[in-house]
């Protein structure tokens, strides 16, 4: 609540400082997959990987989504996009959130996305190739949903003036 109270008061420089020096770095750090939080569980003849960091990463991407809605003017878009790339090759839920964020940024703040846009294609292709492969195997519906969100994001990005 204190940050919300500051946001509506006349203390904008303090809010800017707190967001840029505390909130954004903390959220950005939480978007990274931490291998030490991934463990293998032995289920008899099968082994299953459990990612204990997944809930925190998912929450951090949801926080990025909220920051786009409520604090977009405080965002440094090259940094934001650099950390958003982590979600493109992450777990399915995070990929879906990431593509929704990309779509939202392209719709609302497209011109600010142009500068870091050149870094996205290799990561986008990597994520989409994996989902195309998944669509042909285990969970085709889930992979198709993610691919649909990816194509929507790409279409929205392509419609940004000067993006071509």
PDB file of C-alpha atoms in Angstrom:
ATOM      1  CA  UNK A   1       0.000   0.000   0.000  1.00  0.00           C
ATOM      2  CA  UNK A   2       2.772   2.534   0.674  1.00  0.00           C
ATOM      3  CA  UNK A   3       3.879   2.486  -2.985  1.00  0.00           C
ATOM      4  CA  UNK A   4       0.260   3.016  -4.102  1.00  0.00           C
ATOM      5  CA  UNK A   5      -0.083   5.954  -1.726  1.00  0.00           C
ATOM      6  CA  UNK A   6       3.115   7.469  -3.106  1.00  0.00           C
ATOM      7  CA  UNK A   7       1.923   6.980  -6.670  1.00  0.00           C
ATOM      8  CA  UNK A   8      -1.131   9.177  -6.145  1.00  0.00           C
ATOM      9  CA  UNK A   9       0.731  11.780  -4.099  1.00  0.00           C
ATOM     10  CA  UNK A  10       3.136  14.448  -5.280  1.00  0.00           C
ATOM     11  CA  UNK A  11       6.134  12.177  -4.749  1.00  0.00           C
ATOM     12  CA  UNK A  12       6.564  11.072  -8.376  1.00  0.00           C
ATOM     13  CA  UNK A  13      10.390  11.246  -8.272  1.00  0.00           C
ATOM     14  CA  UNK A  14      10.379   8.844  -5.330  1.00  0.00           C
ATOM     15  CA  UNK A  15       7.957   6.498  -7.116  1.00  0.00           C
ATOM     16  CA  UNK A  16      10.127   6.583 -10.226  1.00  0.00           C
ATOM     17  CA  UNK A  17      13.187   5.807  -8.155  1.00  0.00           C
ATOM     18  CA  UNK A  18      11.500   2.920  -6.318  1.00  0.00           C
ATOM     19  CA  UNK A  19      10.139   1.393  -9.502  1.00  0.00           C
ATOM     20  CA  UNK A  20      13.380   1.670 -11.456  1.00  0.00           C
ATOM     21  CA  UNK A  21      15.763   0.757  -8.645  1.00  0.00           C
ATOM     22  CA  UNK A  22      13.748  -1.804  -6.681  1.00  0.00           C
ATOM     23  CA  UNK A  23      10.611  -3.121  -8.389  1.00  0.00           C
ATOM     24  CA  UNK A  24      11.793  -3.588 -11.975  1.00  0.00           C
ATOM     25  CA  UNK A  25      15.155  -5.232 -11.115  1.00  0.00           C
ATOM     26  CA  UNK A  26      13.451  -7.615  -8.684  1.00  0.00           C
ATOM     27  CA  UNK A  27      10.762  -8.608 -11.197  1.00  0.00           C
ATOM     28  CA  UNK A  28      13.299  -8.912 -14.028  1.00  0.00           C
ATOM     29  CA  UNK A  29      15.530 -11.178 -11.934  1.00  0.00           C
ATOM     30  CA  UNK A  30      12.568 -13.444 -11.206  1.00  0.00           C
ATOM     31  CA  UNK A  31      11.935 -14.038 -14.950  1.00  0.00           C
ATOM     32  CA  UNK A  32      15.109 -16.100 -15.277  1.00  0.00           C
ATOM     33  CA  UNK A  33      14.996 -19.906 -15.075  1.00  0.00           C
ATOM     34  CA  UNK A  34      17.114 -20.992 -12.122  1.00  0.00           C
ATOM     35  CA  UNK A  35      18.512 -24.506 -12.668  1.00  0.00           C
ATOM     36  CA  UNK A  36      19.083 -24.975  -8.928  1.00  0.00           C
ATOM     37  CA  UNK A  37      15.293 -24.893  -8.452  1.00  0.00           C
ATOM     38  CA  UNK A  38      14.703 -27.765 -10.885  1.00  0.00           C
ATOM     39  CA  UNK A  39      14.783 -31.225  -9.343  1.00  0.00           C
ATOM     40  CA  UNK A  40      14.181 -34.724 -10.626  1.00  0.00           C
ATOM     41  CA  UNK A  41      11.603 -36.846  -8.842  1.00  0.00           C
ATOM     42  CA  UNK A  42      11.880 -40.611  -9.171  1.00  0.00           C
ATOM     43  CA  UNK A  43       8.461 -42.195  -9.806  1.00  0.00           C
ATOM     44  CA  UNK A  44       9.513 -45.832 -10.041  1.00  0.00           C
ATOM     45  CA  UNK A  45      10.259 -46.591 -13.676  1.00  0.00           C
ATOM     46  CA  UNK A  46       9.790 -42.926 -14.616  1.00  0.00           C
ATOM     47  CA  UNK A  47      11.583 -39.729 -13.730  1.00  0.00           C
ATOM     48  CA  UNK A  48       9.810 -36.403 -13.647  1.00  0.00           C
ATOM     49  CA  UNK A  49      11.358 -32.935 -13.527  1.00  0.00           C
ATOM     50  CA  UNK A  50       9.767 -30.520 -11.076  1.00  0.00           C
ATOM     51  CA  UNK A  51      10.481 -26.818 -11.460  1.00  0.00           C
ATOM     52  CA  UNK A  52      10.075 -25.219  -8.036  1.00  0.00           C
ATOM     53  CA  UNK A  53      10.819 -21.803  -9.560  1.00  0.00           C
ATOM     54  CA  UNK A  54       7.844 -21.919 -11.942  1.00  0.00           C
ATOM     55  CA  UNK A  55       5.308 -20.210  -9.613  1.00  0.00           C
ATOM     56  CA  UNK A  56       7.692 -17.304  -8.985  1.00  0.00           C
ATOM     57  CA  UNK A  57       8.472 -16.902 -12.701  1.00  0.00           C
ATOM     58  CA  UNK A  58       4.787 -17.020 -13.579  1.00  0.00           C
ATOM     59  CA  UNK A  59       4.058 -14.366 -10.940  1.00  0.00           C
ATOM     60  CA  UNK A  60       6.871 -12.186 -12.283  1.00  0.00           C
ATOM     61  CA  UNK A  61       5.468 -12.313 -15.827  1.00  0.00           C
ATOM     62  CA  UNK A  62       2.000 -11.490 -14.505  1.00  0.00           C
ATOM     63  CA  UNK A  63       3.617  -8.578 -12.670  1.00  0.00           C
ATOM     64  CA  UNK A  64       5.189  -7.413 -15.961  1.00  0.00           C
ATOM     65  CA  UNK A  65       1.705  -7.520 -17.476  1.00  0.00           C
ATOM     66  CA  UNK A  66       0.367  -5.386 -14.627  1.00  0.00           C
ATOM     67  CA  UNK A  67       3.250  -2.936 -14.961  1.00  0.00           C
ATOM     68  CA  UNK A  68       2.405  -2.457 -18.654  1.00  0.00           C
ATOM     69  CA  UNK A  69      -1.140  -1.534 -17.638  1.00  0.00           C
ATOM     70  CA  UNK A  70      -0.303   0.700 -14.691  1.00  0.00           C
ATOM     71  CA  UNK A  71       3.272   1.957 -14.969  1.00  0.00           C
ATOM     72  CA  UNK A  72       4.111   1.899 -18.668  1.00  0.00           C
ATOM     73  CA  UNK A  73       5.638   5.379 -18.609  1.00  0.00           C
ATOM     74  CA  UNK A  74       8.256   4.181 -16.087  1.00  0.00           C
ATOM     75  CA  UNK A  75       9.403   1.248 -18.236  1.00  0.00           C
ATOM     76  CA  UNK A  76      12.695   1.228 -20.094  1.00  0.00           C
ATOM     77  CA  UNK A  77      11.610  -0.854 -23.089  1.00  0.00           C
ATOM     78  CA  UNK A  78      14.984  -2.325 -24.153  1.00  0.00           C
ATOM     79  CA  UNK A  79      15.417  -3.760 -20.623  1.00  0.00           C
ATOM     80  CA  UNK A  80      11.791  -4.837 -20.484  1.00  0.00           C
ATOM     81  CA  UNK A  81      12.024  -6.656 -23.827  1.00  0.00           C
ATOM     82  CA  UNK A  82      15.323  -8.290 -22.871  1.00  0.00           C
ATOM     83  CA  UNK A  83      13.672  -9.915 -19.860  1.00  0.00           C
ATOM     84  CA  UNK A  84      10.437 -10.630 -21.674  1.00  0.00           C
ATOM     85  CA  UNK A  85      12.449 -12.833 -24.056  1.00  0.00           C
ATOM     86  CA  UNK A  86      12.980 -15.272 -21.163  1.00  0.00           C
ATOM     87  CA  UNK A  87       9.292 -16.168 -21.293  1.00  0.00           C
ATOM     88  CA  UNK A  88       9.248 -17.089 -24.984  1.00  0.00           C
ATOM     89  CA  UNK A  89      11.115 -20.355 -24.385  1.00  0.00           C
ATOM     90  CA  UNK A  90       9.787 -21.079 -20.887  1.00  0.00           C
ATOM     91  CA  UNK A  91       6.907 -23.338 -19.790  1.00  0.00           C
ATOM     92  CA  UNK A  92       3.579 -23.218 -21.661  1.00  0.00           C
ATOM     93  CA  UNK A  93       1.728 -20.963 -19.196  1.00  0.00           C
ATOM     94  CA  UNK A  94       4.559 -18.439 -19.193  1.00  0.00           C
ATOM     95  CA  UNK A  95       4.827 -18.515 -22.988  1.00  0.00           C
ATOM     96  CA  UNK A  96       1.141 -17.698 -23.280  1.00  0.00           C
ATOM     97  CA  UNK A  97       1.473 -14.784 -20.837  1.00  0.00           C
ATOM     98  CA  UNK A  98       4.571 -13.545 -22.686  1.00  0.00           C
ATOM     99  CA  UNK A  99       2.827 -13.488 -26.062  1.00  0.00           C
ATOM    100  CA  UNK A 100      -0.137 -11.681 -24.511  1.00  0.00           C
ATOM    101  CA  UNK A 101       2.254  -9.080 -23.056  1.00  0.00           C
ATOM    102  CA  UNK A 102       3.967  -8.659 -26.442  1.00  0.00           C
ATOM    103  CA  UNK A 103       0.588  -8.132 -28.080  1.00  0.00           C
ATOM    104  CA  UNK A 104      -0.410  -5.570 -25.457  1.00  0.00           C
ATOM    105  CA  UNK A 105       2.886  -3.674 -25.738  1.00  0.00           C
ATOM    106  CA  UNK A 106       2.635  -3.624 -29.538  1.00  0.00           C
ATOM    107  CA  UNK A 107      -0.945  -2.322 -29.374  1.00  0.00           C
ATOM    108  CA  UNK A 108      -0.455   0.336 -26.703  1.00  0.00           C
ATOM    109  CA  UNK A 109       3.219   1.291 -26.936  1.00  0.00           C
ATOM    110  CA  UNK A 110       4.289   0.049 -30.354  1.00  0.00           C
ATOM    111  CA  UNK A 111       6.734   2.827 -31.125  1.00  0.00           C
ATOM    112  CA  UNK A 112       8.684   2.046 -27.947  1.00  0.00           C
ATOM    113  CA  UNK A 113       8.988  -1.589 -29.014  1.00  0.00           C
ATOM    114  CA  UNK A 114      10.721  -0.686 -32.289  1.00  0.00           C
ATOM    115  CA  UNK A 115      14.189  -0.164 -30.787  1.00  0.00           C
ATOM    116  CA  UNK A 116      14.540  -3.593 -29.124  1.00  0.00           C
ATOM    117  CA  UNK A 117      12.524  -5.333 -31.867  1.00  0.00           C
ATOM    118  CA  UNK A 118      15.578  -6.529 -33.789  1.00  0.00           C
ATOM    119  CA  UNK A 119      16.575  -8.821 -30.903  1.00  0.00           C
ATOM    120  CA  UNK A 120      13.275 -10.738 -30.862  1.00  0.00           C
ATOM    121  CA  UNK A 121      13.196 -12.814 -34.111  1.00  0.00           C
ATOM    122  CA  UNK A 122      15.787 -15.486 -33.138  1.00  0.00           C
ATOM    123  CA  UNK A 123      14.090 -16.127 -29.792  1.00  0.00           C
ATOM    124  CA  UNK A 124      10.606 -16.045 -31.331  1.00  0.00           C
ATOM    125  CA  UNK A 125      11.658 -18.589 -33.961  1.00  0.00           C
ATOM    126  CA  UNK A 126      13.193 -20.845 -31.308  1.00  0.00           C
ATOM    127  CA  UNK A 127       9.993 -20.783 -29.228  1.00  0.00           C
ATOM    128  CA  UNK A 128       7.699 -21.273 -32.215  1.00  0.00           C
ATOM    129  CA  UNK A 129       9.741 -24.164 -33.672  1.00  0.00           C
ATOM    130  CA  UNK A 130       9.475 -25.979 -30.347  1.00  0.00           C
ATOM    131  CA  UNK A 131       5.705 -25.441 -30.240  1.00  0.00           C
ATOM    132  CA  UNK A 132       5.296 -26.628 -33.848  1.00  0.00           C
ATOM    133  CA  UNK A 133       7.134 -29.794 -32.868  1.00  0.00           C
ATOM    134  CA  UNK A 134       4.910 -30.142 -29.770  1.00  0.00           C
ATOM    135  CA  UNK A 135       1.791 -29.622 -31.910  1.00  0.00           C
ATOM    136  CA  UNK A 136       2.696 -32.755 -33.821  1.00  0.00           C
ATOM    137  CA  UNK A 137       3.143 -34.871 -30.695  1.00  0.00           C
ATOM    138  CA  UNK A 138       1.997 -34.932 -27.071  1.00  0.00           C
ATOM    139  CA  UNK A 139      -0.323 -31.974 -26.423  1.00  0.00           C
ATOM    140  CA  UNK A 140      -1.404 -30.590 -29.786  1.00  0.00           C
ATOM    141  CA  UNK A 141      -4.236 -28.389 -28.450  1.00  0.00           C
ATOM    142  CA  UNK A 142      -2.059 -26.589 -25.898  1.00  0.00           C
ATOM    143  CA  UNK A 143       0.719 -26.062 -28.449  1.00  0.00           C
ATOM    144  CA  UNK A 144      -1.813 -24.770 -30.979  1.00  0.00           C
ATOM    145  CA  UNK A 145      -3.151 -22.245 -28.446  1.00  0.00           C
ATOM    146  CA  UNK A 146       0.363 -20.954 -27.796  1.00  0.00           C
ATOM    147  CA  UNK A 147       1.133 -20.776 -31.522  1.00  0.00           C
ATOM    148  CA  UNK A 148      -2.106 -18.852 -32.061  1.00  0.00           C
ATOM    149  CA  UNK A 149      -1.059 -16.339 -29.375  1.00  0.00           C
ATOM    150  CA  UNK A 150       2.402 -16.088 -30.975  1.00  0.00           C
ATOM    151  CA  UNK A 151       0.973 -15.384 -34.423  1.00  0.00           C
ATOM    152  CA  UNK A 152      -1.366 -12.758 -32.956  1.00  0.00           C
ATOM    153  CA  UNK A 153       1.605 -11.077 -31.255  1.00  0.00           C
ATOM    154  CA  UNK A 154       3.638 -11.169 -34.470  1.00  0.00           C
ATOM    155  CA  UNK A 155       0.729  -9.757 -36.473  1.00  0.00           C
ATOM    156  CA  UNK A 156       0.267  -6.936 -33.974  1.00  0.00           C
ATOM    157  CA  UNK A 157       4.009  -6.188 -34.060  1.00  0.00           C
ATOM    158  CA  UNK A 158       3.979  -6.226 -37.867  1.00  0.00           C
ATOM    159  CA  UNK A 159       1.215  -3.593 -37.847  1.00  0.00           C
ATOM    160  CA  UNK A 160       3.299  -1.122 -35.847  1.00  0.00           C
ATOM    161  CA  UNK A 161       4.110   1.772 -38.174  1.00  0.00           C
ATOM    162  CA  UNK A 162       7.788   1.600 -39.264  1.00  0.00           C
ATOM    163  CA  UNK A 163       8.132  -1.998 -38.033  1.00  0.00           C
ATOM    164  CA  UNK A 164       8.746  -3.426 -41.482  1.00  0.00           C
TER     165      UNK A 164
END
